[in-house]
PDB file of C-alpha atoms in Angstrom:
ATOM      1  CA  UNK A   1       1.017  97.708-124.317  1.00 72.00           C
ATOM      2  CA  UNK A   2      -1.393 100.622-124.813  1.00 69.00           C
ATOM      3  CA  UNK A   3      -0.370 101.665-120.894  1.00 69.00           C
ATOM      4  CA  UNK A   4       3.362 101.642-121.721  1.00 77.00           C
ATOM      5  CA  UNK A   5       2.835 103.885-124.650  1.00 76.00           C
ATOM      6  CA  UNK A   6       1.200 106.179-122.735  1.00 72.00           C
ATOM      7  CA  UNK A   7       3.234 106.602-119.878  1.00 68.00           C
ATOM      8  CA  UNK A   8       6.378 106.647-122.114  1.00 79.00           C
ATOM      9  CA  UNK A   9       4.713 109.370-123.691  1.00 71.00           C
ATOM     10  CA  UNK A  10       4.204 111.195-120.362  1.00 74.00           C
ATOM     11  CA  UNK A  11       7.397 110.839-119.526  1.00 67.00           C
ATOM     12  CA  UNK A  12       9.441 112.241-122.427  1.00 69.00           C
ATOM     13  CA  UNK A  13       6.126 115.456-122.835  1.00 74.00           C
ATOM     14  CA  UNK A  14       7.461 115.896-118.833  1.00 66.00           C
ATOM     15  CA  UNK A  15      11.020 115.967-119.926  1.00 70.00           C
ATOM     16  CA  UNK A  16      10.473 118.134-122.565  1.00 70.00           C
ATOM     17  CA  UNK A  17       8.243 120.948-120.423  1.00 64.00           C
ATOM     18  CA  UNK A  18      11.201 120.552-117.553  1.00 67.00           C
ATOM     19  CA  UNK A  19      13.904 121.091-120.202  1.00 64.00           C
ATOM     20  CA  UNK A  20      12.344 124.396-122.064  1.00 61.00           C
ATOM     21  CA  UNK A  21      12.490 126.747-119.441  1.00 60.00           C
ATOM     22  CA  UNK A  22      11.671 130.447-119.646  1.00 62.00           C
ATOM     23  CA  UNK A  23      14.886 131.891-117.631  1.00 62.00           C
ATOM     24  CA  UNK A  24      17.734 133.367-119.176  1.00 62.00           C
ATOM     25  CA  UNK A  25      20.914 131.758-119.022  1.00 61.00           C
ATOM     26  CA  UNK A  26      22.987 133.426-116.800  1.00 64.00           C
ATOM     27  CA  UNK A  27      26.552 134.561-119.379  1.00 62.00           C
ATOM     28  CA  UNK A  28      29.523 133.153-118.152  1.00 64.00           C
ATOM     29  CA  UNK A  29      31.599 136.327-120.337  1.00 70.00           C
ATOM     30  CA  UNK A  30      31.823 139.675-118.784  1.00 73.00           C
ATOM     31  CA  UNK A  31      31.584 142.739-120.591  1.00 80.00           C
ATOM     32  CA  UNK A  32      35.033 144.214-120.949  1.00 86.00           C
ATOM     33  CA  UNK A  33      34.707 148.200-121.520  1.00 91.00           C
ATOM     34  CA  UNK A  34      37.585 149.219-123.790  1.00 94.00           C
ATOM     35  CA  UNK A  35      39.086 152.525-125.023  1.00 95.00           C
ATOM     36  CA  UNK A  36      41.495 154.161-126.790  1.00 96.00           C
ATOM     37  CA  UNK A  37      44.627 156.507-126.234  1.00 96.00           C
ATOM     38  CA  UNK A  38      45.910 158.716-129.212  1.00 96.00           C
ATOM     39  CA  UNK A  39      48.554 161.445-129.136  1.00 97.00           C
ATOM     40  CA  UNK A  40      51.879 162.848-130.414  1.00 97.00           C
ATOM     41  CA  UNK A  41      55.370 163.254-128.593  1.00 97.00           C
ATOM     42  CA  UNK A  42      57.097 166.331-129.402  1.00 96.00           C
ATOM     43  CA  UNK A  43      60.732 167.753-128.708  1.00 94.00           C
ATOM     44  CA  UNK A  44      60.431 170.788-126.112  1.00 90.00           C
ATOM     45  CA  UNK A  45      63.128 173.005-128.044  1.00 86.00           C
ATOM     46  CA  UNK A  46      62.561 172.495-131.268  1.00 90.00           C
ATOM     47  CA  UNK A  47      58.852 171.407-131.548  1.00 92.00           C
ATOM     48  CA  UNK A  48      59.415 168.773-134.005  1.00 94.00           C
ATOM     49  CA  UNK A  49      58.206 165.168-133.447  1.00 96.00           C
ATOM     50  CA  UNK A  50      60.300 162.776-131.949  1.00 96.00           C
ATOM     51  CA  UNK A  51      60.673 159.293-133.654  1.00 95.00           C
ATOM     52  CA  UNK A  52      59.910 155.827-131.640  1.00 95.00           C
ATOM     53  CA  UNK A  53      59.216 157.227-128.234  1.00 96.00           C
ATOM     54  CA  UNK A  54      58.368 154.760-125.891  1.00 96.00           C
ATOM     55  CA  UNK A  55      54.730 155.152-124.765  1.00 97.00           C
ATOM     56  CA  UNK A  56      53.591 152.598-122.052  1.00 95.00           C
ATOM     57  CA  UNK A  57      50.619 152.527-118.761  1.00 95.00           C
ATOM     58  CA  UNK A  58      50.740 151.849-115.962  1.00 94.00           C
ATOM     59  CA  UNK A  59      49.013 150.007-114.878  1.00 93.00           C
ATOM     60  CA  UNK A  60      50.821 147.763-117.381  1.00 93.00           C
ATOM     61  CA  UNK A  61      48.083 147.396-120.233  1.00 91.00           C
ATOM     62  CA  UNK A  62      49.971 147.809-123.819  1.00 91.00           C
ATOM     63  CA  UNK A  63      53.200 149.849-124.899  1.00 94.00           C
ATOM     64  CA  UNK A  64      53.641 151.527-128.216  1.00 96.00           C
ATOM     65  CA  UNK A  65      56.474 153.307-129.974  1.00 96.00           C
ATOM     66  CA  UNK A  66      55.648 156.992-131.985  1.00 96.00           C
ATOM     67  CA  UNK A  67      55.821 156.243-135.712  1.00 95.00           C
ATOM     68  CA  UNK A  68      57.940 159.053-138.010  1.00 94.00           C
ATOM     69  CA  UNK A  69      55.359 161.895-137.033  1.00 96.00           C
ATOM     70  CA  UNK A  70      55.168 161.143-133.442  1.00 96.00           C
ATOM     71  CA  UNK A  71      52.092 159.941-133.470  1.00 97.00           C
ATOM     72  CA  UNK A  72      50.696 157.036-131.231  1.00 97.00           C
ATOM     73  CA  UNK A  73      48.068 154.828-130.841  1.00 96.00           C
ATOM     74  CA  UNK A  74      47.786 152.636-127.654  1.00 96.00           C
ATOM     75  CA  UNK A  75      43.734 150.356-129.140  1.00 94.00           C
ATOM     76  CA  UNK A  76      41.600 148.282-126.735  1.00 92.00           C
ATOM     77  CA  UNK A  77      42.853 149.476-123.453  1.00 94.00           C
ATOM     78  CA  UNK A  78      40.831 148.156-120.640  1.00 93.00           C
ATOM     79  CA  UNK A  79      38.282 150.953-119.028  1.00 93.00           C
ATOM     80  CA  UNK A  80      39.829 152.764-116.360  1.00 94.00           C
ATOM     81  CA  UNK A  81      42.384 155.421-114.912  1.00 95.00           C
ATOM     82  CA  UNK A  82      46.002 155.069-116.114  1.00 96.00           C
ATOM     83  CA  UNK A  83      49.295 156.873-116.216  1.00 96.00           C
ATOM     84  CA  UNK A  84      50.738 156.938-119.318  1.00 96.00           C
ATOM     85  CA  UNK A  85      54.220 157.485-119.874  1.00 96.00           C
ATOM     86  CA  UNK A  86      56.623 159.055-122.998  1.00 96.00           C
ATOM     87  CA  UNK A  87      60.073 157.694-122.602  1.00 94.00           C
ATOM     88  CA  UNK A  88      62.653 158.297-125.682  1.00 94.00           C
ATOM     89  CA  UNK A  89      66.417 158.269-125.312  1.00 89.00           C
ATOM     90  CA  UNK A  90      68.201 161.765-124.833  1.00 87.00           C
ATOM     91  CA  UNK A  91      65.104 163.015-123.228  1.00 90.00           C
ATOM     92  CA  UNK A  92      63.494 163.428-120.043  1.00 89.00           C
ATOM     93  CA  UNK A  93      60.483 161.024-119.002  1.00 92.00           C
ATOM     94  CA  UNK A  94      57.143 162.735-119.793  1.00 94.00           C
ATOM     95  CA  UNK A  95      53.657 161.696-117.687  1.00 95.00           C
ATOM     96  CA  UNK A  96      50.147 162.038-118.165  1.00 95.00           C
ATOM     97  CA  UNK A  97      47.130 160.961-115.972  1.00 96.00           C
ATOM     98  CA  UNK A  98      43.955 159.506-118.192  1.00 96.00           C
ATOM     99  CA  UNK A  99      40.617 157.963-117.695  1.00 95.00           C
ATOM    100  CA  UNK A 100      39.534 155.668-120.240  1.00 94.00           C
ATOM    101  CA  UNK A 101      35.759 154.864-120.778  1.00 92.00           C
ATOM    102  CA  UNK A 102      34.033 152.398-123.327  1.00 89.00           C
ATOM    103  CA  UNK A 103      34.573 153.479-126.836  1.00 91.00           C
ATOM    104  CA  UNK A 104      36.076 156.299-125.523  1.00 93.00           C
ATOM    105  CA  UNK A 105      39.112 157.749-127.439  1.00 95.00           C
ATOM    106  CA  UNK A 106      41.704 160.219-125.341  1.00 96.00           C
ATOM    107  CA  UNK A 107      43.530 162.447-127.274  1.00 96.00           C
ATOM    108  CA  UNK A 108      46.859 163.377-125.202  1.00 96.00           C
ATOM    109  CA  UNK A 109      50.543 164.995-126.481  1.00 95.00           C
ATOM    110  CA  UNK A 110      54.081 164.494-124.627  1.00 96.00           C
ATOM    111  CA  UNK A 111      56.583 167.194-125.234  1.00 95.00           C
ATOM    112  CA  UNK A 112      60.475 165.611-124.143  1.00 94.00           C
ATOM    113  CA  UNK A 113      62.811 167.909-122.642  1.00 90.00           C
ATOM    114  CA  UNK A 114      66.225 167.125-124.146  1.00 86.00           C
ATOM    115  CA  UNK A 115      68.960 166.025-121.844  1.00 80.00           C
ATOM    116  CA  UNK A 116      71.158 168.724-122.942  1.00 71.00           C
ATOM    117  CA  UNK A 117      70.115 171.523-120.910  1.00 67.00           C
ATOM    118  CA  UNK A 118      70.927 169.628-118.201  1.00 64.00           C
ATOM    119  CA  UNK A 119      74.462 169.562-118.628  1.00 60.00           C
ATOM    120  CA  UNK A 120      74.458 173.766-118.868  1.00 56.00           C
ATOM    121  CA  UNK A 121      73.853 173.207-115.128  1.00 55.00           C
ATOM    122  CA  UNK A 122      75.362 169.773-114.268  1.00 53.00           C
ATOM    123  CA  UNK A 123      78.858 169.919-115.982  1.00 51.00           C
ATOM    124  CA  UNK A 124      79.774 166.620-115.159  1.00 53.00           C
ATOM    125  CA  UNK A 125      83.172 166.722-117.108  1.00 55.00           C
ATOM    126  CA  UNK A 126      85.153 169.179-114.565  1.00 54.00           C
ATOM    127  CA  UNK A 127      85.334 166.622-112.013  1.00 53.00           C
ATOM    128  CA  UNK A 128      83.568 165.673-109.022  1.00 51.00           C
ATOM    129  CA  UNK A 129      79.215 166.466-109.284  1.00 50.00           C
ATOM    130  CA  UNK A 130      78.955 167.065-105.637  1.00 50.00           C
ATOM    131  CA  UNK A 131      81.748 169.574-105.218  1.00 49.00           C
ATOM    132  CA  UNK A 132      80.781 171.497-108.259  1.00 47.00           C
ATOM    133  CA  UNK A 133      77.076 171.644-106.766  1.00 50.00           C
ATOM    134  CA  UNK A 134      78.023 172.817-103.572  1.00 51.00           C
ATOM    135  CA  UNK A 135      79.669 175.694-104.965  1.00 52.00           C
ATOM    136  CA  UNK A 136      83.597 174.766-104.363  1.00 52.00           C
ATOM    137  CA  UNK A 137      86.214 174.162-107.003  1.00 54.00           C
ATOM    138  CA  UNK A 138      86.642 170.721-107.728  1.00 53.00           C
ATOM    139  CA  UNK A 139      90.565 169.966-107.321  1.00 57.00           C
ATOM    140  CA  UNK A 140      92.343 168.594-109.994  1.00 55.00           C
ATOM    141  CA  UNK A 141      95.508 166.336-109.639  1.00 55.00           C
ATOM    142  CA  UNK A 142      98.438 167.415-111.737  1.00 50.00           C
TER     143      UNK A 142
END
């Protein structure tokens, strides 16, 4: 009985030695570096803020719209280098290249050109585009 006991006793001290081991765990859960990207989108003539811009990355991370100030705020973006992009109806597209880093916070501003200038060079209601842009009349039909 007394030999039983003891190696039982062994056994589960040898278990218990084997079990506690002095490595660190390896972690399964990489560290994700994360940043942030701030700004404002502005109008180019009048300098006033333009109202739920589309702001989006690429590559695709998060998209945003500009509250009533302009103002944007694109939170936990993924460490890297991005192109961000201002997109609002009536106005031109508007780019920026950025490098996030962790805790980082990038502080950028879009200014839209509006589509109306466009038209003081592209009059598109006189008839055919490429005629007027080649510098011959356009003919109208009677």
């Amino acid at each position: 009985m007394f030999l039983i006991k003891f190696f039982t006793a062994s056994f589960l001290i040898l278990i218990i030695l084997t079990c506690c081991s002095n490595e660190p765990e390896s972690n399964p859960v990489l560290t994700v570096y994360k940043g942030t990207i701030k700004g404002f989108v502005y109008a180019t003539t009048t300098n006033a803020p333009i109202y739920y811009a589309k702001i989006s990355t690429q590559p695709p991370t998060k998209e945003t719209y500009t509250g009533a100030n302009g103002e944007f705020i694109l939170s936990d973006i993924i460490a890297g280098d991005y192109i961000v992009d201002a997109h609002n109806d009536g106005y031109d597209n508007d780019t920026t290249f950025v490098k996030i880093q962790h805790k980082d916070t990038v502080i950028t501003s879009f200014i839209l050109q509006d589509f109306s200038i466009y038209l003081d060079y592209y009059p598109l209601e006189i008839g055919n585009y490429w005629e007027y842009w080649s510098g011959a009349m356009p003919n109208f039909s009677a």
